[in-house]
């Protein structure tokens, strides 16, 4: 049986919002933290809290960065190495890597450069890697086959 997840993004969707929704759907925060700890990333902490916005209750997921930690841009190869060298399941690595590969292709096209020349600034930051790989972990744990 296939499991499909629908996001109703009536006001947009950030990585934090997607992970908050996945946590509300039953994905355990402890599993997220444990899984992400296998990534070679430092200078961050994760937090969740219940919030109410315009009479809608939800889980707010946050990546809290250490203000003393220097974030730098990363190439696609750097990000793929971080994902590949983790202890995450192969399916999660494949999903996370595919998202970054696609982002790299789009960035290369926009800037008219070879994909190997693309440097991710905000997307290469720790919080973006956490959001994308964290969502891949949640999709795998929740056994989501498709999402819209």
Tab-separated table of N, CA and C in Angstrom:
chain	number	residue	atom	x	y	z
A	1	UNK	N	0.837	-1.176	0.000
A	1	UNK	CA	0.000	0.000	0.000
A	1	UNK	C	0.888	1.248	0.000
A	2	UNK	N	0.522	2.208	-0.796
A	2	UNK	CA	1.278	3.451	-0.926
A	2	UNK	C	0.761	4.500	0.063
A	3	UNK	N	1.688	5.279	0.633
A	3	UNK	CA	1.300	6.369	1.541
A	3	UNK	C	1.646	7.686	0.869
A	4	UNK	N	0.645	8.560	0.786
A	4	UNK	CA	0.815	9.858	0.159
A	4	UNK	C	0.532	10.942	1.177
A	5	UNK	N	1.363	11.971	1.162
A	5	UNK	CA	1.231	13.091	2.089
A	5	UNK	C	0.930	14.345	1.288
A	6	UNK	N	-0.081	15.092	1.708
A	6	UNK	CA	-0.444	16.349	1.064
A	6	UNK	C	-0.142	17.504	2.010
A	7	UNK	N	0.627	18.474	1.524
A	7	UNK	CA	0.876	19.698	2.280
A	7	UNK	C	-0.073	20.765	1.750
A	8	UNK	N	-0.808	21.412	2.619
A	8	UNK	CA	-1.684	22.520	2.241
A	8	UNK	C	-0.918	23.803	2.546
A	9	UNK	N	-0.148	24.269	1.577
A	9	UNK	CA	0.775	25.393	1.775
A	9	UNK	C	0.107	26.729	1.445
A	10	UNK	N	-0.973	27.025	2.144
A	10	UNK	CA	-1.729	28.236	1.841
A	10	UNK	C	-0.961	29.510	2.170
A	11	UNK	N	0.092	29.391	2.971
A	11	UNK	CA	0.893	30.592	3.273
A	11	UNK	C	2.387	30.317	3.088
A	12	UNK	N	2.705	29.412	2.160
A	12	UNK	CA	4.104	29.083	1.908
A	12	UNK	C	4.546	27.897	2.734
A	13	UNK	N	5.782	27.486	2.512
A	13	UNK	CA	6.314	26.343	3.257
A	13	UNK	C	7.825	26.462	3.343
A	14	UNK	N	8.309	26.691	4.534
A	14	UNK	CA	9.754	26.685	4.779
A	14	UNK	C	10.143	25.291	5.256
A	15	UNK	N	11.438	25.042	5.306
A	15	UNK	CA	11.902	23.766	5.836
A	15	UNK	C	11.467	23.552	7.268
A	16	UNK	N	11.512	24.616	8.071
A	16	UNK	CA	11.065	24.515	9.462
A	16	UNK	C	9.583	24.152	9.541
A	17	UNK	N	8.791	24.746	8.652
A	17	UNK	CA	7.349	24.459	8.642
A	17	UNK	C	7.074	23.019	8.224
A	18	UNK	N	7.809	22.542	7.235
A	18	UNK	CA	7.623	21.164	6.778
A	18	UNK	C	7.985	20.187	7.892
A	19	UNK	N	9.106	20.409	8.562
A	19	UNK	CA	9.479	19.511	9.660
A	19	UNK	C	8.486	19.613	10.814
A	20	UNK	N	8.001	20.798	11.114
A	20	UNK	CA	6.976	20.938	12.149
A	20	UNK	C	5.735	20.131	11.809
A	21	UNK	N	5.301	20.179	10.538
A	21	UNK	CA	4.131	19.418	10.103
A	21	UNK	C	4.385	17.912	10.200
A	22	UNK	N	5.592	17.485	9.832
A	22	UNK	CA	5.928	16.063	9.923
A	22	UNK	C	5.976	15.593	11.377
A	23	UNK	N	6.430	16.454	12.268
A	23	UNK	CA	6.409	16.121	13.697
A	23	UNK	C	4.961	16.018	14.179
A	24	UNK	N	4.100	16.929	13.716
A	24	UNK	CA	2.677	16.850	14.068
A	24	UNK	C	2.027	15.593	13.505
A	25	UNK	N	2.558	15.081	12.392
A	25	UNK	CA	2.010	13.869	11.765
A	25	UNK	C	2.457	12.591	12.470
A	26	UNK	N	3.284	12.744	13.510
A	26	UNK	CA	3.678	11.574	14.294
A	26	UNK	C	5.150	11.227	14.280
A	27	UNK	N	5.935	11.959	13.510
A	27	UNK	CA	7.370	11.692	13.487
A	27	UNK	C	7.983	12.138	14.813
A	28	UNK	N	8.669	11.241	15.544
A	28	UNK	CA	9.216	11.577	16.863
A	28	UNK	C	10.433	12.514	16.794
A	29	UNK	N	10.401	13.558	17.601
A	29	UNK	CA	11.497	14.523	17.665
A	29	UNK	C	12.816	13.845	18.043
A	30	UNK	N	12.771	12.878	18.955
A	30	UNK	CA	13.991	12.170	19.365
A	30	UNK	C	14.633	11.410	18.199
A	31	UNK	N	13.815	10.830	17.332
A	31	UNK	CA	14.339	10.131	16.155
A	31	UNK	C	15.010	11.134	15.225
A	32	UNK	N	14.388	12.297	15.055
A	32	UNK	CA	14.973	13.350	14.220
A	32	UNK	C	16.339	13.765	14.763
A	33	UNK	N	16.397	14.073	16.053
A	33	UNK	CA	17.664	14.505	16.662
A	33	UNK	C	18.740	13.431	16.542
A	34	UNK	N	18.388	12.197	16.862
A	34	UNK	CA	19.362	11.105	16.788
A	34	UNK	C	19.867	10.904	15.358
A	35	UNK	N	18.963	10.942	14.409
A	35	UNK	CA	19.346	10.736	13.012
A	35	UNK	C	20.275	11.838	12.525
A	36	UNK	N	19.928	13.087	12.809
A	36	UNK	CA	20.714	14.213	12.328
A	36	UNK	C	22.073	14.322	13.009
A	37	UNK	N	22.206	13.719	14.164
A	37	UNK	CA	23.492	13.776	14.866
A	37	UNK	C	24.582	13.022	14.114
A	38	UNK	N	24.198	12.175	13.147
A	38	UNK	CA	25.214	11.455	12.382
A	38	UNK	C	25.792	12.294	11.242
A	39	UNK	N	25.227	13.485	11.009
A	39	UNK	CA	25.787	14.393	10.006
A	39	UNK	C	26.976	15.128	10.602
A	40	UNK	N	28.000	15.348	9.832
A	40	UNK	CA	29.183	16.072	10.308
A	40	UNK	C	28.910	17.579	10.257
A	41	UNK	N	27.979	18.008	11.125
A	41	UNK	CA	27.602	19.417	11.247
A	41	UNK	C	27.700	19.808	12.715
A	42	UNK	N	28.082	21.045	12.951
A	42	UNK	CA	28.290	21.498	14.327
A	42	UNK	C	27.736	22.910	14.507
A	43	UNK	N	27.623	23.317	15.752
A	43	UNK	CA	27.233	24.681	16.061
A	43	UNK	C	25.741	24.932	16.024
A	44	UNK	N	24.951	23.896	16.249
A	44	UNK	CA	23.504	24.069	16.224
A	44	UNK	C	22.841	23.255	17.326
A	45	UNK	N	21.607	23.624	17.620
A	45	UNK	CA	20.754	22.855	18.510
A	45	UNK	C	19.365	22.847	17.880
A	46	UNK	N	18.556	21.876	18.222
A	46	UNK	CA	17.202	21.763	17.690
A	46	UNK	C	16.197	21.976	18.810
A	47	UNK	N	15.093	22.634	18.469
A	47	UNK	CA	14.038	22.816	19.463
A	47	UNK	C	12.674	22.741	18.790
A	48	UNK	N	11.678	22.384	19.570
A	48	UNK	CA	10.292	22.376	19.117
A	48	UNK	C	9.423	23.004	20.189
A	49	UNK	N	8.348	23.636	19.742
A	49	UNK	CA	7.377	24.199	20.666
A	49	UNK	C	6.025	24.250	19.976
A	50	UNK	N	4.975	24.173	20.745
A	50	UNK	CA	3.627	24.316	20.208
A	50	UNK	C	3.335	25.814	20.088
A	51	UNK	N	2.782	26.214	18.947
A	51	UNK	CA	2.432	27.615	18.704
A	51	UNK	C	1.010	27.680	18.161
A	52	UNK	N	0.435	28.864	18.248
A	52	UNK	CA	-0.889	29.107	17.685
A	52	UNK	C	-0.799	30.367	16.848
A	53	UNK	N	-1.117	30.236	15.565
A	53	UNK	CA	-1.086	31.355	14.624
A	53	UNK	C	-2.430	31.419	13.912
A	54	UNK	N	-3.105	32.541	14.032
A	54	UNK	CA	-4.414	32.730	13.379
A	54	UNK	C	-5.352	31.563	13.679
A	55	UNK	N	-5.446	31.209	14.920
A	55	UNK	CA	-6.304	30.146	15.457
A	55	UNK	C	-5.936	28.738	14.964
A	56	UNK	N	-4.735	28.569	14.442
A	56	UNK	CA	-4.255	27.243	14.031
A	56	UNK	C	-3.091	26.855	14.939
A	57	UNK	N	-3.201	25.690	15.569
A	57	UNK	CA	-2.143	25.188	16.442
A	57	UNK	C	-1.218	24.292	15.627
A	58	UNK	N	0.077	24.455	15.857
A	58	UNK	CA	1.057	23.667	15.110
A	58	UNK	C	2.323	23.495	15.939
A	59	UNK	N	3.217	22.670	15.447
A	59	UNK	CA	4.530	22.515	16.053
A	59	UNK	C	5.509	23.400	15.301
A	60	UNK	N	6.209	24.234	16.045
A	60	UNK	CA	7.244	25.104	15.473
A	60	UNK	C	8.575	24.414	15.694
A	61	UNK	N	9.237	24.081	14.594
A	61	UNK	CA	10.557	23.460	14.640
A	61	UNK	C	11.591	24.545	14.411
A	62	UNK	N	12.669	24.521	15.182
A	62	UNK	CA	13.721	25.528	15.046
A	62	UNK	C	15.098	24.887	15.030
A	63	UNK	N	15.936	25.402	14.147
A	63	UNK	CA	17.363	25.110	14.191
A	63	UNK	C	17.987	26.354	14.810
A	64	UNK	N	18.538	26.196	15.997
A	64	UNK	CA	19.115	27.328	16.725
A	64	UNK	C	20.628	27.279	16.553
A	65	UNK	N	21.155	28.295	15.889
A	65	UNK	CA	22.595	28.338	15.606
A	65	UNK	C	23.357	29.025	16.731
A	66	UNK	N	24.509	28.489	17.049
A	66	UNK	CA	25.434	29.127	17.986
A	66	UNK	C	25.955	30.393	17.299
A	67	UNK	N	25.758	31.563	17.915
A	67	UNK	CA	26.177	32.808	17.254
A	67	UNK	C	27.692	32.909	17.046
A	68	UNK	N	28.461	32.094	17.743
A	68	UNK	CA	29.916	32.109	17.605
A	68	UNK	C	30.414	31.160	16.521
A	69	UNK	N	29.482	30.377	15.952
A	69	UNK	CA	29.849	29.402	14.945
A	69	UNK	C	29.847	30.063	13.574
A	70	UNK	N	30.935	29.942	12.858
A	70	UNK	CA	31.048	30.540	11.529
A	70	UNK	C	30.464	29.600	10.474
A	71	UNK	N	29.466	30.089	9.760
A	71	UNK	CA	28.901	29.318	8.657
A	71	UNK	C	29.569	29.772	7.367
A	72	UNK	N	29.843	28.840	6.511
A	72	UNK	CA	30.487	29.171	5.251
A	72	UNK	C	29.703	28.551	4.101
A	73	UNK	N	29.958	29.046	2.907
A	73	UNK	CA	29.296	28.462	1.743
A	73	UNK	C	29.888	27.083	1.485
A	74	UNK	N	29.093	26.247	0.852
A	74	UNK	CA	29.530	24.892	0.539
A	74	UNK	C	29.231	24.587	-0.919
A	75	UNK	N	30.052	23.775	-1.520
A	75	UNK	CA	29.778	23.303	-2.872
A	75	UNK	C	28.814	22.126	-2.781
A	76	UNK	N	28.261	21.752	-3.925
A	76	UNK	CA	27.403	20.574	-3.963
A	76	UNK	C	28.179	19.348	-3.486
A	77	UNK	N	29.427	19.225	-3.916
A	77	UNK	CA	30.255	18.079	-3.500
A	77	UNK	C	30.423	18.046	-1.980
A	78	UNK	N	30.597	19.216	-1.348
A	78	UNK	CA	30.729	19.282	0.115
A	78	UNK	C	29.480	18.744	0.799
A	79	UNK	N	28.322	19.197	0.321
A	79	UNK	CA	27.054	18.795	0.941
A	79	UNK	C	26.797	17.305	0.718
A	80	UNK	N	27.044	16.832	-0.493
A	80	UNK	CA	26.839	15.408	-0.772
A	80	UNK	C	27.765	14.536	0.068
A	81	UNK	N	28.978	15.012	0.326
A	81	UNK	CA	29.919	14.266	1.180
A	81	UNK	C	29.401	14.202	2.616
A	82	UNK	N	28.855	15.321	3.121
A	82	UNK	CA	28.292	15.336	4.479
A	82	UNK	C	27.179	14.299	4.587
A	83	UNK	N	26.307	14.271	3.583
A	83	UNK	CA	25.186	13.322	3.604
A	83	UNK	C	25.695	11.887	3.460
A	84	UNK	N	26.570	11.652	2.492
A	84	UNK	CA	27.049	10.300	2.207
A	84	UNK	C	27.857	9.703	3.354
A	85	UNK	N	28.606	10.533	4.084
A	85	UNK	CA	29.446	10.008	5.158
A	85	UNK	C	28.680	9.826	6.472
A	86	UNK	N	27.397	10.151	6.468
A	86	UNK	CA	26.586	9.964	7.678
A	86	UNK	C	26.207	8.496	7.837
A	87	UNK	N	25.576	8.191	8.954
A	87	UNK	CA	25.103	6.835	9.223
A	87	UNK	C	23.616	6.685	8.904
A	88	UNK	N	23.096	7.609	8.105
A	88	UNK	CA	21.683	7.577	7.744
A	88	UNK	C	21.399	6.408	6.801
A	89	UNK	N	20.147	5.926	6.776
A	89	UNK	CA	19.789	4.849	5.848
A	89	UNK	C	20.011	5.287	4.396
A	90	UNK	N	20.292	4.328	3.538
A	90	UNK	CA	20.578	4.609	2.123
A	90	UNK	C	19.448	5.386	1.452
A	91	UNK	N	18.196	5.063	1.760
A	91	UNK	CA	17.052	5.761	1.153
A	91	UNK	C	17.052	7.241	1.539
A	92	UNK	N	17.382	7.545	2.788
A	92	UNK	CA	17.433	8.929	3.263
A	92	UNK	C	18.569	9.676	2.566
A	93	UNK	N	19.724	9.032	2.471
A	93	UNK	CA	20.857	9.648	1.771
A	93	UNK	C	20.486	9.957	0.323
A	94	UNK	N	19.811	9.007	-0.319
A	94	UNK	CA	19.430	9.177	-1.721
A	94	UNK	C	18.460	10.352	-1.877
A	95	UNK	N	17.467	10.439	-1.015
A	95	UNK	CA	16.486	11.523	-1.089
A	95	UNK	C	17.129	12.872	-0.828
A	96	UNK	N	17.882	12.989	0.260
A	96	UNK	CA	18.542	14.252	0.586
A	96	UNK	C	19.503	14.686	-0.505
A	97	UNK	N	20.271	13.761	-1.014
A	97	UNK	CA	21.224	14.069	-2.083
A	97	UNK	C	20.509	14.497	-3.361
A	98	UNK	N	19.390	13.849	-3.671
A	98	UNK	CA	18.622	14.198	-4.878
A	98	UNK	C	18.076	15.619	-4.788
A	99	UNK	N	17.635	16.021	-3.612
A	99	UNK	CA	17.131	17.391	-3.437
A	99	UNK	C	18.262	18.389	-3.679
A	100	UNK	N	19.408	18.151	-3.082
A	100	UNK	CA	20.536	19.074	-3.280
A	100	UNK	C	21.043	19.039	-4.723
A	101	UNK	N	21.024	17.885	-5.353
A	101	UNK	CA	21.421	17.786	-6.759
A	101	UNK	C	20.513	18.666	-7.617
A	102	UNK	N	19.207	18.575	-7.371
A	102	UNK	CA	18.246	19.374	-8.148
A	102	UNK	C	18.445	20.862	-7.877
A	103	UNK	N	18.646	21.228	-6.623
A	103	UNK	CA	18.915	22.631	-6.299
A	103	UNK	C	20.179	23.122	-6.996
A	104	UNK	N	21.203	22.265	-7.053
A	104	UNK	CA	22.441	22.613	-7.738
A	104	UNK	C	22.225	22.835	-9.223
A	105	UNK	N	21.401	21.980	-9.829
A	105	UNK	CA	21.104	22.138	-11.249
A	105	UNK	C	20.393	23.464	-11.524
A	106	UNK	N	19.455	23.808	-10.665
A	106	UNK	CA	18.721	25.063	-10.829
A	106	UNK	C	19.657	26.252	-10.642
A	107	UNK	N	20.461	26.223	-9.592
A	107	UNK	CA	21.417	27.319	-9.347
A	107	UNK	C	22.395	27.463	-10.512
A	108	UNK	N	22.898	26.359	-11.026
A	108	UNK	CA	23.832	26.401	-12.150
A	108	UNK	C	23.164	27.031	-13.369
A	109	UNK	N	21.921	26.653	-13.616
A	109	UNK	CA	21.189	27.214	-14.742
A	109	UNK	C	20.937	28.703	-14.591
A	110	UNK	N	20.590	29.123	-13.399
A	110	UNK	CA	20.318	30.542	-13.142
A	110	UNK	C	21.579	31.378	-13.342
A	111	UNK	N	22.692	30.867	-12.863
A	111	UNK	CA	23.946	31.630	-12.911
A	111	UNK	C	24.781	31.339	-14.157
A	112	UNK	N	24.340	30.390	-14.982
A	112	UNK	CA	25.058	30.074	-16.205
A	112	UNK	C	26.444	29.498	-15.980
A	113	UNK	N	26.566	28.643	-14.953
A	113	UNK	CA	27.857	28.026	-14.636
A	113	UNK	C	27.687	26.514	-14.572
A	114	UNK	N	28.787	25.800	-14.580
A	114	UNK	CA	28.783	24.358	-14.395
A	114	UNK	C	28.343	24.056	-12.961
A	115	UNK	N	27.632	22.968	-12.784
A	115	UNK	CA	27.129	22.606	-11.449
A	115	UNK	C	28.249	22.491	-10.418
A	116	UNK	N	29.456	22.096	-10.842
A	116	UNK	CA	30.569	21.976	-9.905
A	116	UNK	C	31.067	23.339	-9.411
A	117	UNK	N	30.679	24.406	-10.101
A	117	UNK	CA	31.079	25.752	-9.703
A	117	UNK	C	30.091	26.408	-8.746
A	118	UNK	N	28.945	25.788	-8.547
A	118	UNK	CA	27.911	26.361	-7.686
A	118	UNK	C	28.341	26.278	-6.232
A	119	UNK	N	28.209	27.395	-5.534
A	119	UNK	CA	28.429	27.421	-4.083
A	119	UNK	C	27.131	27.828	-3.417
A	120	UNK	N	26.688	26.979	-2.505
A	120	UNK	CA	25.455	27.248	-1.782
A	120	UNK	C	25.774	28.136	-0.589
A	121	UNK	N	25.086	29.235	-0.499
A	121	UNK	CA	25.306	30.131	0.635
A	121	UNK	C	24.258	29.799	1.690
A	122	UNK	N	23.068	30.366	1.598
A	122	UNK	CA	22.037	30.030	2.581
A	122	UNK	C	21.677	28.555	2.521
A	123	UNK	N	21.575	28.004	1.310
A	123	UNK	CA	21.189	26.599	1.171
A	123	UNK	C	22.289	25.680	1.701
A	124	UNK	N	23.531	26.135	1.677
A	124	UNK	CA	24.633	25.337	2.206
A	124	UNK	C	24.799	25.474	3.698
A	125	UNK	N	23.998	26.358	4.301
A	125	UNK	CA	24.086	26.576	5.736
A	125	UNK	C	23.534	25.371	6.491
A	126	UNK	N	23.966	25.251	7.718
A	126	UNK	CA	23.576	24.116	8.557
A	126	UNK	C	22.059	23.958	8.621
A	127	UNK	N	21.329	25.064	8.823
A	127	UNK	CA	19.885	24.925	8.988
A	127	UNK	C	19.199	24.394	7.735
A	128	UNK	N	19.680	24.741	6.561
A	128	UNK	CA	19.085	24.216	5.324
A	128	UNK	C	19.381	22.727	5.156
A	129	UNK	N	20.580	22.319	5.493
A	129	UNK	CA	20.928	20.895	5.417
A	129	UNK	C	20.074	20.106	6.410
A	130	UNK	N	19.921	20.643	7.608
A	130	UNK	CA	19.077	19.996	8.626
A	130	UNK	C	17.644	19.872	8.118
A	131	UNK	N	17.095	20.957	7.556
A	131	UNK	CA	15.711	20.935	7.077
A	131	UNK	C	15.507	19.885	5.993
A	132	UNK	N	16.384	19.858	5.016
A	132	UNK	CA	16.217	18.948	3.871
A	132	UNK	C	16.461	17.500	4.274
A	133	UNK	N	17.554	17.245	4.958
A	133	UNK	CA	17.846	15.867	5.370
A	133	UNK	C	16.858	15.418	6.440
A	134	UNK	N	16.479	16.319	7.332
A	134	UNK	CA	15.486	15.984	8.354
A	134	UNK	C	14.161	15.570	7.738
A	135	UNK	N	13.718	16.276	6.702
A	135	UNK	CA	12.483	15.899	6.010
A	135	UNK	C	12.634	14.527	5.360
A	136	UNK	N	13.795	14.260	4.779
A	136	UNK	CA	14.034	12.944	4.164
A	136	UNK	C	13.965	11.839	5.212
A	137	UNK	N	14.513	12.104	6.396
A	137	UNK	CA	14.448	11.129	7.501
A	137	UNK	C	12.986	10.881	7.888
A	138	UNK	N	12.224	11.969	8.015
A	138	UNK	CA	10.818	11.852	8.412
A	138	UNK	C	9.998	11.099	7.364
A	139	UNK	N	10.211	11.416	6.072
A	139	UNK	CA	9.488	10.701	5.014
A	139	UNK	C	9.766	9.206	5.096
A	140	UNK	N	11.018	8.850	5.336
A	140	UNK	CA	11.392	7.445	5.437
A	140	UNK	C	10.736	6.814	6.670
A	141	UNK	N	10.824	7.464	7.814
A	141	UNK	CA	10.280	6.913	9.057
A	141	UNK	C	8.764	6.757	8.974
A	142	UNK	N	8.097	7.758	8.366
A	142	UNK	CA	6.633	7.718	8.230
A	142	UNK	C	6.175	6.853	7.050
A	143	UNK	N	7.155	6.331	6.293
A	143	UNK	CA	6.883	5.489	5.127
A	143	UNK	C	6.048	6.225	4.070
A	144	UNK	N	6.432	7.478	3.811
A	144	UNK	CA	5.763	8.299	2.803
A	144	UNK	C	6.370	7.979	1.443
A	145	UNK	N	5.540	7.568	0.501
A	145	UNK	CA	6.017	7.245	-0.841
A	145	UNK	C	5.969	8.450	-1.789
A	146	UNK	N	4.943	9.269	-1.623
A	146	UNK	CA	4.748	10.444	-2.467
A	146	UNK	C	4.282	11.596	-1.598
A	147	UNK	N	4.643	12.802	-2.032
A	147	UNK	CA	4.094	13.962	-1.341
A	147	UNK	C	3.824	15.071	-2.329
A	148	UNK	N	2.811	15.845	-2.026
A	148	UNK	CA	2.392	16.952	-2.885
A	148	UNK	C	2.219	18.195	-2.050
